[in-house]
Coordinates of C-alpha atoms in Angstrom, one line a residue:
Chain Q
M1 CA 0.0 0.0 0.0
H2 CA 2.7 2.4 1.1
T3 CA 5.0 1.4 -1.7
S4 CA 2.2 2.0 -4.2
R5 CA 1.5 5.5 -2.8
L6 CA 5.1 6.4 -2.9
S7 CA 5.5 5.3 -6.5
T8 CA 2.4 7.3 -7.4
L9 CA 4.0 10.3 -5.7
A10 CA 7.3 9.8 -7.5
L11 CA 5.5 9.6 -10.8
A12 CA 3.6 12.8 -10.0
I13 CA 6.9 14.6 -9.1
G14 CA 8.4 13.3 -12.3
T15 CA 5.5 14.7 -14.3
L16 CA 5.8 18.0 -12.6
C17 CA 9.5 18.2 -13.4
L18 CA 8.7 17.5 -17.1
V19 CA 6.2 20.4 -17.4
S20 CA 7.8 22.7 -14.9
G21 CA 9.4 24.7 -17.7
A22 CA 6.0 25.8 -18.7
F23 CA 5.2 27.8 -15.5
A24 CA 8.5 28.3 -13.8
Q25 CA 8.9 31.8 -15.1
T26 CA 5.4 33.0 -14.5
K27 CA 4.5 35.3 -11.6
Y28 CA 2.0 33.1 -9.9
G29 CA 3.0 29.7 -11.3
L30 CA -0.6 28.8 -12.1
G31 CA -1.9 26.8 -15.0
R32 CA 0.0 24.6 -17.4
K33 CA 1.2 24.9 -21.0
A34 CA -1.5 24.1 -23.6
T35 CA -0.4 21.5 -26.1
D36 CA -0.7 22.1 -29.9
Q37 CA -3.1 19.2 -30.0
E38 CA -5.3 20.7 -27.3
I39 CA -5.4 24.1 -29.1
A40 CA -6.1 22.5 -32.4
G41 CA -9.1 20.7 -30.9
W42 CA -10.6 23.7 -29.3
N43 CA -9.7 26.6 -31.6
I44 CA -12.4 26.6 -34.2
D45 CA -12.2 30.4 -34.9
V46 CA -12.4 31.3 -38.5
D47 CA -11.3 34.8 -39.4
R48 CA -13.1 37.0 -41.9
D49 CA -10.5 36.5 -44.6
G50 CA -10.8 32.7 -44.2
K51 CA -7.1 32.2 -43.6
S52 CA -7.9 29.7 -40.8
L53 CA -10.6 27.7 -42.7
P54 CA -9.9 24.0 -42.5
A55 CA -9.4 21.5 -45.3
G56 CA -12.4 19.9 -46.9
Q57 CA -15.0 20.8 -49.5
G58 CA -18.7 20.5 -50.3
S59 CA -20.9 21.3 -53.3
V60 CA -24.0 23.4 -53.5
K61 CA -25.8 20.3 -54.6
Q62 CA -24.7 18.4 -51.5
G63 CA -25.7 21.5 -49.5
A64 CA -29.2 21.5 -50.8
E65 CA -29.8 17.9 -49.6
L66 CA -28.2 18.6 -46.2
F67 CA -30.2 21.8 -45.8
A68 CA -33.5 20.0 -46.4
N69 CA -32.6 17.5 -43.7
Q70 CA -30.7 19.6 -41.1
C71 CA -31.9 23.2 -41.5
A72 CA -35.2 23.6 -43.3
A73 CA -37.3 22.7 -40.3
C74 CA -36.3 26.0 -38.6
H75 CA -35.1 28.2 -41.5
G76 CA -37.7 27.2 -44.1
D77 CA -37.4 25.2 -47.2
K78 CA -35.9 28.1 -49.1
G79 CA -34.2 29.8 -46.2
E80 CA -37.2 32.1 -45.8
G81 CA -37.1 31.8 -42.0
G82 CA -39.4 30.3 -39.4
I83 CA -38.4 29.3 -35.9
G84 CA -34.9 30.3 -37.0
D85 CA -33.7 33.4 -38.8
R86 CA -34.4 34.2 -42.4
L87 CA -31.3 33.4 -44.4
V88 CA -32.2 34.4 -48.0
G89 CA -33.2 37.6 -49.8
G90 CA -33.5 41.2 -48.7
Q91 CA -30.7 42.6 -50.9
G92 CA -31.4 46.2 -51.5
T93 CA -33.6 46.6 -48.5
L94 CA -31.1 47.8 -45.9
A95 CA -31.7 51.5 -46.5
T96 CA -35.5 51.2 -46.5
P97 CA -37.8 51.6 -43.6
K98 CA -38.1 47.8 -43.4
P99 CA -34.7 46.3 -43.9
I100 CA -34.5 42.5 -44.3
K101 CA -31.2 41.4 -42.8
T102 CA -30.1 38.0 -44.1
V103 CA -26.9 36.2 -44.9
G104 CA -27.3 37.5 -48.5
S105 CA -28.2 41.1 -47.7
F106 CA -26.3 41.8 -44.6
W107 CA -23.4 39.5 -43.7
P108 CA -20.1 41.1 -44.6
Y109 CA -17.9 38.0 -44.8
A110 CA -18.6 34.5 -46.2
P111 CA -16.1 32.7 -43.9
T112 CA -18.2 33.8 -41.0
L113 CA -20.9 31.5 -42.3
F114 CA -18.6 28.5 -42.0
D115 CA -17.5 29.6 -38.5
Y116 CA -21.1 30.0 -37.3
I117 CA -22.6 26.9 -38.8
R118 CA -19.7 24.8 -37.5
R119 CA -19.8 26.1 -34.0
A120 CA -23.5 26.6 -33.4
M121 CA -25.8 24.8 -35.9
P122 CA -28.0 23.0 -36.0
L123 CA -29.4 24.4 -32.8
N124 CA -30.2 21.0 -31.4
A125 CA -26.9 19.4 -32.3
P126 CA -24.1 21.9 -32.7
E127 CA -20.6 20.8 -33.8
S128 CA -22.2 17.6 -35.3
L129 CA -21.5 18.5 -38.9
T130 CA -18.3 17.5 -40.7
N131 CA -16.2 20.3 -42.3
D132 CA -17.3 19.0 -45.7
E133 CA -20.9 19.3 -44.7
V134 CA -20.4 22.8 -43.4
Y135 CA -18.7 23.8 -46.7
A136 CA -21.6 22.3 -48.6
L137 CA -24.2 24.2 -46.5
S138 CA -22.3 27.5 -46.8
G139 CA -22.3 27.0 -50.5
Y140 CA -26.0 26.3 -50.7
I141 CA -27.0 29.3 -48.6
L142 CA -24.8 31.5 -50.7
N143 CA -26.3 30.0 -53.8
M144 CA -29.9 30.6 -52.6
N145 CA -28.8 34.2 -52.2
G146 CA -27.5 34.4 -55.8
I147 CA -24.0 34.8 -54.6
V148 CA -22.4 31.6 -56.0
P149 CA -23.6 29.5 -58.9
A150 CA -25.5 26.2 -58.5
D151 CA -22.5 24.2 -59.7
A152 CA -20.1 25.7 -57.2
T153 CA -18.0 23.7 -54.8
M154 CA -16.8 25.5 -51.7
D155 CA -13.5 25.0 -49.9
A156 CA -11.2 27.2 -48.0
K157 CA -10.0 29.0 -51.2
S158 CA -13.4 29.5 -52.9
L159 CA -15.2 30.5 -49.7
S160 CA -12.5 33.1 -48.9
A161 CA -12.8 34.5 -52.4
V162 CA -16.5 35.2 -52.1
K163 CA -17.3 39.0 -51.9
M164 CA -20.4 39.5 -49.9
P165 CA -22.8 42.2 -51.2
N166 CA -22.7 44.1 -47.9
R167 CA -19.0 43.8 -47.3
D168 CA -18.6 47.6 -47.1
G169 CA -21.8 48.3 -45.2
F170 CA -20.2 48.6 -41.8
V171 CA -19.0 51.8 -40.2
E172 CA -17.2 52.7 -37.0
D173 CA -19.1 53.6 -33.9
P174 CA -19.5 57.4 -33.8
R175 CA -21.2 57.6 -30.4
P176 CA -21.8 59.7 -28.4
D177 CA -23.9 61.0 -31.3
V178 CA -27.1 62.1 -29.5
P179 CA -27.9 64.7 -28.3
Chain B
M1 CA -49.4 49.3 -6.0
K2 CA -48.4 46.0 -4.8
R3 CA -46.7 47.2 -1.6
G4 CA -49.7 49.3 -0.5
S5 CA -50.8 46.8 2.1
R6 CA -47.8 47.7 4.2
A7 CA -49.3 51.0 5.2
E8 CA -52.6 49.4 6.1
T9 CA -54.0 50.2 9.5
A10 CA -57.1 48.8 11.0
K11 CA -59.1 50.4 13.8
S12 CA -61.4 47.5 14.6
S13 CA -60.4 44.0 13.8
T14 CA -63.6 42.5 15.1
R15 CA -65.6 44.7 12.9
R16 CA -63.4 43.8 10.0
Q17 CA -63.9 40.2 10.6
F18 CA -67.6 40.8 10.0
L19 CA -66.7 42.7 6.9
A20 CA -64.5 39.8 5.8
A21 CA -67.6 37.6 5.9
G22 CA -68.9 39.6 3.0
S23 CA -71.2 42.2 4.4
L24 CA -71.1 45.7 3.0
A25 CA -69.4 48.4 4.9
V26 CA -71.7 50.2 7.2
G27 CA -71.4 53.1 9.6
G28 CA -68.5 55.0 10.9
A29 CA -66.6 52.0 12.2
A30 CA -66.1 50.9 8.6
A31 CA -64.2 54.1 7.7
L32 CA -60.8 52.5 7.8
V33 CA -58.4 55.1 6.6
A34 CA -55.0 54.3 5.3
S35 CA -52.8 56.8 3.6
G36 CA -55.8 58.9 2.8
E37 CA -57.7 56.0 1.1
V38 CA -60.9 54.6 2.4
L39 CA -60.6 50.8 2.5
A40 CA -64.0 50.2 4.0
A41 CA -65.5 48.5 1.0
K42 CA -62.8 45.9 0.9
P43 CA -63.2 42.9 3.2
V44 CA -59.8 42.1 4.8
A45 CA -58.7 38.5 4.9
G46 CA -57.0 37.4 8.1
A47 CA -58.4 40.2 10.2
E48 CA -58.0 37.9 13.2
N49 CA -54.3 38.6 13.0
L50 CA -54.7 42.4 13.1
P51 CA -54.6 44.5 16.2
P52 CA -55.8 44.2 18.9
N53 CA -55.6 40.4 18.3
V54 CA -52.4 38.5 18.6
P55 CA -51.4 37.1 15.2
E56 CA -51.4 33.3 14.8
W57 CA -47.7 33.3 13.9
M58 CA -46.8 34.4 17.4
K59 CA -48.8 31.6 19.1
A60 CA -46.6 28.7 18.0
P61 CA -42.9 28.2 17.1
G62 CA -42.1 28.7 13.5
A63 CA -40.1 26.4 11.2
D64 CA -36.9 24.9 12.6
V65 CA -33.5 26.4 12.1
G66 CA -32.0 24.8 9.0
S67 CA -35.4 23.6 7.7
E68 CA -34.4 25.3 4.4
P69 CA -30.7 24.5 3.7
Y70 CA -30.8 27.1 0.9
G71 CA -33.2 29.8 1.8
Q72 CA -36.0 30.9 -0.5
P73 CA -38.0 34.1 -0.5
S74 CA -41.3 34.2 1.5
K75 CA -44.1 32.4 -0.2
F76 CA -45.9 35.7 -0.3
E77 CA -43.3 37.0 -2.7
K78 CA -43.8 34.2 -5.2
A79 CA -45.2 36.5 -7.8
I80 CA -41.8 38.3 -8.0
V81 CA -40.2 36.3 -10.9
R82 CA -38.3 37.0 -14.1
N83 CA -40.5 38.6 -16.7
M84 CA -40.7 36.6 -19.9
R85 CA -42.8 36.6 -23.0
K86 CA -44.8 33.5 -23.4
D87 CA -45.2 33.6 -27.2
A88 CA -41.6 32.8 -28.3
K89 CA -41.0 30.4 -31.1
Q90 CA -38.3 28.7 -29.1
Y91 CA -36.6 29.3 -25.8
T92 CA -33.1 27.9 -26.5
S93 CA -32.0 31.4 -27.7
F94 CA -34.2 33.9 -25.9
W95 CA -34.3 36.2 -22.9
S96 CA -36.0 37.0 -19.7
G97 CA -36.0 40.3 -17.7
S98 CA -35.4 41.3 -14.2
P99 CA -38.7 42.4 -12.5
L100 CA -37.2 45.9 -12.0
E101 CA -40.5 47.4 -10.8
D102 CA -40.6 45.0 -7.9
L103 CA -36.9 45.2 -6.8
E104 CA -35.4 47.2 -4.0
G105 CA -32.0 48.9 -3.9
T106 CA -29.4 48.4 -6.6
I107 CA -28.3 44.8 -6.3
T108 CA -30.2 42.2 -8.4
P109 CA -30.9 39.0 -6.5
N110 CA -29.1 36.1 -8.3
G111 CA -32.3 34.3 -9.0
L112 CA -33.8 37.4 -10.7
F113 CA -30.8 38.4 -12.8
Y114 CA -31.8 38.9 -16.4
E115 CA -31.1 36.2 -18.9
R116 CA -30.1 36.1 -22.5
H117 CA -28.8 32.8 -23.8
H118 CA -28.0 31.8 -27.4
G119 CA -27.8 28.0 -27.0
G120 CA -29.5 27.3 -23.7
I121 CA -27.9 27.1 -20.2
P122 CA -25.2 24.4 -20.1
E123 CA -24.7 22.3 -17.0
I124 CA -20.9 22.5 -16.4
D125 CA -19.0 20.5 -13.8
P126 CA -16.4 23.0 -12.6
A127 CA -13.9 20.1 -12.2
Q128 CA -14.1 19.5 -15.9
H129 CA -14.1 23.1 -17.0
R130 CA -10.9 24.5 -18.5
L131 CA -9.9 28.0 -19.6
M132 CA -7.5 28.0 -22.5
V133 CA -5.6 31.1 -23.4
H134 CA -3.7 31.0 -26.8
G135 CA -2.9 32.9 -29.9
L136 CA -0.5 35.8 -29.8
V137 CA 1.0 34.8 -26.4
E138 CA 4.4 33.6 -25.4
T139 CA 3.0 30.6 -23.5
P140 CA -0.4 29.2 -24.4
M141 CA -1.9 27.9 -21.3
V142 CA -4.7 25.9 -19.8
F143 CA -6.2 26.8 -16.4
T144 CA -8.4 24.7 -14.1
M145 CA -11.1 26.5 -12.0
E146 CA -8.8 25.8 -9.1
D147 CA -6.0 27.7 -10.8
V148 CA -8.4 30.6 -11.7
R149 CA -9.5 30.9 -8.1
R150 CA -5.9 30.9 -6.8
F151 CA -5.1 34.2 -8.6
P152 CA -5.4 37.4 -6.5
A153 CA -9.1 38.2 -6.5
Q154 CA -11.1 41.4 -6.7
S155 CA -14.7 42.3 -5.9
R156 CA -16.5 44.9 -8.1
T157 CA -20.1 46.0 -8.3
H158 CA -21.2 46.5 -11.9
F159 CA -24.3 46.3 -14.0
I160 CA -24.6 44.2 -17.1
E161 CA -27.2 45.3 -19.7
C162 CA -28.2 43.6 -22.9
A163 CA -27.5 45.7 -26.0
G164 CA -31.2 45.5 -27.2
N165 CA -32.9 46.8 -24.1
P166 CA -35.4 47.5 -25.7
P167 CA -35.1 47.6 -29.5
F168 CA -36.2 50.9 -31.0
T169 CA -39.4 49.3 -32.3
R170 CA -40.4 47.8 -28.9
I171 CA -40.8 50.9 -26.8
Y172 CA -44.6 50.4 -26.2
A173 CA -44.5 47.6 -23.6
D174 CA -46.7 48.0 -20.5
K175 CA -44.2 47.9 -17.7
A176 CA -40.6 48.7 -16.7
S177 CA -39.3 45.1 -16.8
S178 CA -40.8 44.5 -20.3
L179 CA -39.0 47.7 -21.5
V180 CA -35.6 47.7 -19.8
G181 CA -35.6 44.5 -17.7
L182 CA -32.5 43.3 -19.5
V183 CA -30.3 45.1 -17.0
S184 CA -29.1 43.8 -13.7
C185 CA -26.4 44.6 -11.1
A186 CA -24.2 42.4 -8.9
E187 CA -21.1 42.3 -6.8
W188 CA -18.8 40.2 -8.9
V189 CA -15.7 38.4 -7.6
G190 CA -12.9 37.2 -9.9
V191 CA -9.5 37.8 -11.3
P192 CA -8.6 40.8 -13.4
L193 CA -8.2 39.6 -17.0
K194 CA -5.0 41.6 -17.1
T195 CA -3.5 39.3 -14.4
V196 CA -4.2 36.2 -16.5
L197 CA -2.9 37.8 -19.7
E198 CA 0.3 38.7 -17.9
Q199 CA 0.6 35.1 -16.9
V200 CA 0.7 34.0 -20.6
S201 CA 2.6 37.1 -21.7
I202 CA 0.9 38.6 -24.7
K203 CA 3.1 39.3 -27.8
P204 CA 3.5 42.6 -29.6
G205 CA 0.7 43.0 -32.2
A206 CA -2.0 41.6 -29.9
K207 CA -5.0 43.9 -30.4
W208 CA -8.0 41.8 -29.6
V209 CA -9.0 38.9 -27.4
I210 CA -11.7 36.6 -28.8
A211 CA -13.7 35.1 -25.9
E212 CA -15.6 31.9 -26.5
G213 CA -18.3 30.3 -24.3
A214 CA -18.6 26.6 -23.5
D215 CA -22.3 26.7 -24.3
A216 CA -24.0 25.1 -27.3
A217 CA -23.7 28.4 -29.2
A218 CA -19.9 28.4 -28.5
L219 CA -20.6 32.1 -28.6
T220 CA -17.6 34.3 -29.5
R221 CA -17.1 38.0 -29.1
S222 CA -13.9 40.1 -29.8
I223 CA -12.8 42.4 -27.0
P224 CA -10.3 45.2 -27.6
I225 CA -7.0 44.6 -25.8
E226 CA -7.3 48.0 -24.1
K227 CA -10.4 46.9 -22.3
C228 CA -8.8 43.5 -21.4
L229 CA -5.9 45.3 -19.8
D230 CA -8.1 47.9 -18.1
D231 CA -11.1 46.8 -16.0
A232 CA -12.1 43.5 -17.6
M233 CA -12.4 40.5 -15.3
L234 CA -12.9 36.8 -15.3
V235 CA -15.5 36.3 -12.6
Y236 CA -16.7 33.2 -10.7
G237 CA -18.5 34.9 -7.8
Q238 CA -21.8 36.8 -7.8
N239 CA -23.4 38.4 -4.8
G240 CA -21.5 36.2 -2.3
E241 CA -21.9 32.8 -4.0
A242 CA -20.8 31.1 -7.1
L243 CA -22.2 32.4 -10.4
R244 CA -25.6 30.9 -11.2
P245 CA -25.6 28.5 -14.3
A246 CA -27.7 31.2 -16.1
Q247 CA -24.9 33.7 -15.5
G248 CA -22.1 31.6 -16.7
Y249 CA -21.2 29.1 -14.0
P250 CA -18.4 28.4 -13.4
L251 CA -16.6 31.4 -15.2
R252 CA -17.6 34.4 -17.2
V253 CA -16.1 37.5 -18.7
L254 CA -17.1 40.8 -17.1
L255 CA -16.6 44.0 -19.2
P256 CA -17.9 46.8 -17.1
G257 CA -20.1 49.1 -19.1
F258 CA -19.9 47.0 -22.3
E259 CA -23.0 45.4 -23.9
G260 CA -24.1 42.2 -22.2
N261 CA -23.4 39.9 -25.2
M262 CA -19.7 40.6 -24.9
N263 CA -19.6 39.5 -21.2
V264 CA -19.2 35.9 -22.5
K265 CA -20.6 33.4 -20.1
W266 CA -19.2 29.9 -19.5
V267 CA -15.9 31.2 -20.9
R268 CA -13.6 28.4 -21.9
R269 CA -11.2 30.1 -24.4
L270 CA -9.4 33.4 -24.9
H271 CA -7.8 33.7 -28.3
V272 CA -5.4 36.6 -28.4
T273 CA -5.3 38.0 -32.0
A274 CA -4.3 41.0 -34.2
E275 CA -7.8 41.2 -35.7
P276 CA -11.3 40.9 -34.4
A277 CA -13.2 37.7 -35.2
Y278 CA -16.0 39.4 -37.1
S279 CA -18.1 36.6 -35.7
R280 CA -21.8 36.2 -36.4
E281 CA -22.6 37.9 -33.1
E282 CA -20.6 41.0 -34.0
T283 CA -21.6 41.4 -37.6
S284 CA -25.1 40.0 -38.3
K285 CA -26.2 40.7 -34.7
Y286 CA -25.1 43.4 -32.3
T287 CA -24.4 45.9 -35.0
D288 CA -26.7 49.0 -35.2
S289 CA -28.5 49.5 -38.5
M290 CA -28.8 53.1 -39.6
P291 CA -31.5 54.7 -41.8
D292 CA -28.9 55.0 -44.7
G293 CA -28.4 51.2 -44.8
T294 CA -25.0 51.2 -43.1
A295 CA -24.6 49.4 -39.8
R296 CA -22.3 50.5 -36.9
K297 CA -19.9 47.8 -35.8
F298 CA -18.2 47.3 -32.5
T299 CA -20.7 49.4 -30.6
F300 CA -19.6 48.4 -27.2
V301 CA -20.5 51.0 -24.6
M302 CA -23.9 51.1 -23.0
E303 CA -24.7 54.8 -22.7
C304 CA -26.2 56.7 -19.8
K305 CA -29.8 55.7 -19.0
S306 CA -32.5 55.8 -16.4
I307 CA -36.0 54.7 -15.7
I308 CA -38.5 55.4 -13.0
T309 CA -39.5 52.0 -11.6
R310 CA -42.0 53.2 -9.0
P311 CA -44.5 54.4 -9.9
S312 CA -44.3 52.7 -13.3
G313 CA -46.5 51.0 -15.9
T314 CA -49.3 48.7 -14.6
Q315 CA -49.0 50.1 -11.1
K316 CA -51.6 52.3 -9.5
I317 CA -51.0 55.2 -7.2
K318 CA -53.0 57.1 -4.7
Q319 CA -53.4 60.8 -4.4
G320 CA -51.1 62.4 -1.9
F321 CA -47.5 61.4 -1.1
N322 CA -45.7 59.1 -3.5
E323 CA -42.0 58.6 -3.5
I324 CA -40.7 58.5 -7.1
S325 CA -37.9 56.0 -7.3
G326 CA -35.9 54.5 -10.1
L327 CA -32.5 53.3 -11.5
A328 CA -29.8 55.0 -13.5
W329 CA -26.6 53.7 -14.9
T330 CA -23.9 54.5 -17.5
G331 CA -21.2 52.4 -19.2
R332 CA -19.0 55.5 -19.1
G333 CA -18.5 55.8 -15.3
K334 CA -20.6 57.3 -12.6
I335 CA -24.0 58.8 -12.6
V336 CA -23.8 62.4 -11.4
K337 CA -27.3 63.6 -11.7
V338 CA -30.9 62.4 -12.3
D339 CA -33.6 64.9 -13.0
V340 CA -37.2 64.0 -12.7
S341 CA -40.1 65.8 -14.3
T342 CA -43.6 65.4 -13.0
D343 CA -45.2 67.6 -15.6
G344 CA -44.3 65.9 -18.8
G345 CA -40.9 67.5 -19.2
K346 CA -41.9 71.2 -18.7
S347 CA -39.9 71.5 -15.5
W348 CA -37.3 69.3 -13.8
Q349 CA -36.3 68.6 -10.2
E350 CA -33.0 66.9 -9.1
A351 CA -33.6 63.6 -7.5
K352 CA -31.4 62.4 -4.6
L353 CA -28.9 59.7 -5.5
Q354 CA -28.5 56.8 -3.0
E355 CA -24.9 56.5 -1.8
P356 CA -22.6 55.0 -2.6
V357 CA -22.7 55.9 -6.3
L358 CA -20.4 53.4 -7.9
T359 CA -18.8 53.4 -11.4
R360 CA -20.7 51.4 -14.0
A361 CA -23.2 50.2 -11.4
L362 CA -27.0 50.7 -11.0
T363 CA -27.6 53.9 -9.1
R364 CA -30.9 54.3 -7.2
F365 CA -32.6 57.8 -7.3
R366 CA -35.5 59.0 -5.2
L367 CA -37.7 62.1 -5.2
P368 CA -40.5 62.9 -2.8
W369 CA -43.6 63.8 -4.7
T370 CA -47.2 64.7 -3.7
W371 CA -49.7 63.9 -6.4
D372 CA -52.6 66.2 -6.5
G373 CA -54.7 63.8 -8.6
T374 CA -54.3 65.7 -11.9
P375 CA -53.4 63.4 -14.8
T376 CA -49.8 64.0 -15.8
T377 CA -46.6 62.4 -17.2
I378 CA -43.5 61.6 -15.1
V379 CA -40.1 60.9 -16.6
S380 CA -36.4 60.7 -15.5
R381 CA -33.3 62.0 -17.2
A382 CA -29.8 60.9 -16.1
T383 CA -26.4 62.6 -16.6
D384 CA -23.1 60.8 -16.3
E385 CA -19.7 62.0 -15.3
T386 CA -18.6 62.7 -18.9
G387 CA -21.4 65.3 -19.0
Y388 CA -23.5 63.2 -21.3
V389 CA -27.2 63.6 -20.8
Q390 CA -29.7 60.8 -21.5
P391 CA -31.7 61.7 -24.7
S392 CA -35.4 61.5 -25.4
F393 CA -36.6 58.8 -27.8
E394 CA -37.4 61.6 -30.4
E395 CA -33.8 62.9 -30.2
L396 CA -32.4 59.3 -30.7
K397 CA -34.8 58.5 -33.5
A398 CA -33.9 61.8 -35.4
V399 CA -30.3 60.5 -35.6
R400 CA -30.6 56.8 -35.7
G401 CA -34.1 56.0 -37.0
V402 CA -35.7 52.9 -35.6
N403 CA -34.0 50.0 -37.2
G404 CA -30.9 50.0 -35.0
V405 CA -32.3 47.4 -32.6
Y406 CA -29.4 48.0 -30.1
H407 CA -28.3 50.8 -27.7
N408 CA -31.7 52.5 -27.2
N409 CA -31.0 54.5 -24.0
A410 CA -34.0 56.9 -24.3
M411 CA -35.9 58.4 -21.5
Q412 CA -39.0 56.5 -20.5
P413 CA -42.1 58.6 -19.7
W414 CA -45.0 57.2 -17.7
K415 CA -48.5 58.6 -17.9
I416 CA -50.6 58.8 -14.8
A417 CA -54.4 58.8 -15.3
E418 CA -56.9 60.5 -13.1
S419 CA -57.6 57.0 -11.6
G420 CA -54.0 56.8 -10.6
E421 CA -53.3 54.1 -13.1
V422 CA -49.8 54.3 -14.6
S423 CA -49.1 53.4 -18.2
N424 CA -46.5 53.8 -20.9
A425 CA -46.6 57.3 -22.4
H426 CA -45.1 56.0 -25.6
V427 CA -48.2 55.2 -27.7
K428 CA -47.9 53.4 -31.0
A429 CA -49.1 55.6 -33.8

């Protein structure tokens, strides 16, 4: 019993020595170094330029089928909205009294579509789609908005290359602006 | 008003017992006067507990010590709950408001703190929760909750307010909590974010920190590095206990004065970057649409605002003395002044601010008022330490239109009818 405890302790000390370089220089000595593998597993952030988009690809056609199965129940068969947000249409309405804000009319960057679908959709099972499926869905939603053709295949390069209609529609915060 | 019963006095409990039995008020004995109001016509339940009788709760011992391991409010307060619409299409991504009109002081009870979740409320075992800090840092690190709690801690009292409180098109609701219930205030305990960032040593070129929640929305918001190195915190304590699950248990970001959505709950990852994420939450949502079709991005600060909570919509006042009381707050520092008008904005009186007035915290104001029974409109207007004065809705609308959704900090006028009934003075055309 004692021997077993001692060896566990020795192992623990050994492990501590191995990683001690990670926190020896920090002020409070708290936490441990994150491994590349841990970071790769958790870091799913996709930047607006798409530089951090993952490998994989999916076609608009595949996206149409996935959308019907995974998305239409909330977003409508054609992305017209329902329980979930409207995704399609509204281009040209932003400066009217009734702006319709959708992916097509409002979102400034296409890679954000990949980022959001992958992390948060579908609402009942987030992070359940493969990267290929997320590319396909991104392509289909863009296609329904008339932004990419029906025969398009999306991957890191093609999704990054998409110029969204409202890319230049965002301005800096000028507040305080009233009174 | 709900609290009116406090002032109730009874001259003859025996007589009232008869009244309680359902008979009509008769004779001088029934003229029970409280705060100038004749209560005679109303039978009073439980008159046997009123003077001169000894109330029943004094005649036998009450519940044992410890009979409630975690105490609950009195059963007579069960109507004081979060205010939530019942007609939502789903409640995974929705909100509920603090019942501001029923709350006292400036601290929001944890069970009544407003909610806004985007993927439901996760149930997180703190032993299995990790905070990862990576990106433009010398040493990417992982912290356990035990690690986080071992850093030197601070307590700070701050409000958190949802950016859309209320949207510009939803200013017609009937009561205070339906209008601006998405604001709450607590004493938070945690570690300054700066301390944790020093631990990982941020690299030159680090301009933003993308915070990610461990909820089903994996919600991400980008925070300017200046804020992270200023008063931002990672908090685990709220009003003396651990954060509630609905407030981000076991760990959340606190950005004093910044819109609620950025105060990422259940925070599990801080990604130090040169550029903001331009995430869905900070492009397609939480940007402010202007009449010309542009949208303002990175609109972080919640501007100076106030509302009278008592008397307020759906309440009813009596002629005579009424204390006007409400809340004021600003994301830019301290409230320095709240003016109240009881004549629809023609003249203003300075209300008294309850001390201590804290930076970026709810501030209680009070003004004694005697209502002469004439229909009128009451409204409050706050000023913060930058000299900024809370605008009227008309002033805001003239500049921003009504499609902005977020950052409506307009004054809220309440109309008082001859009957004493209080209602929203904003009436939909």
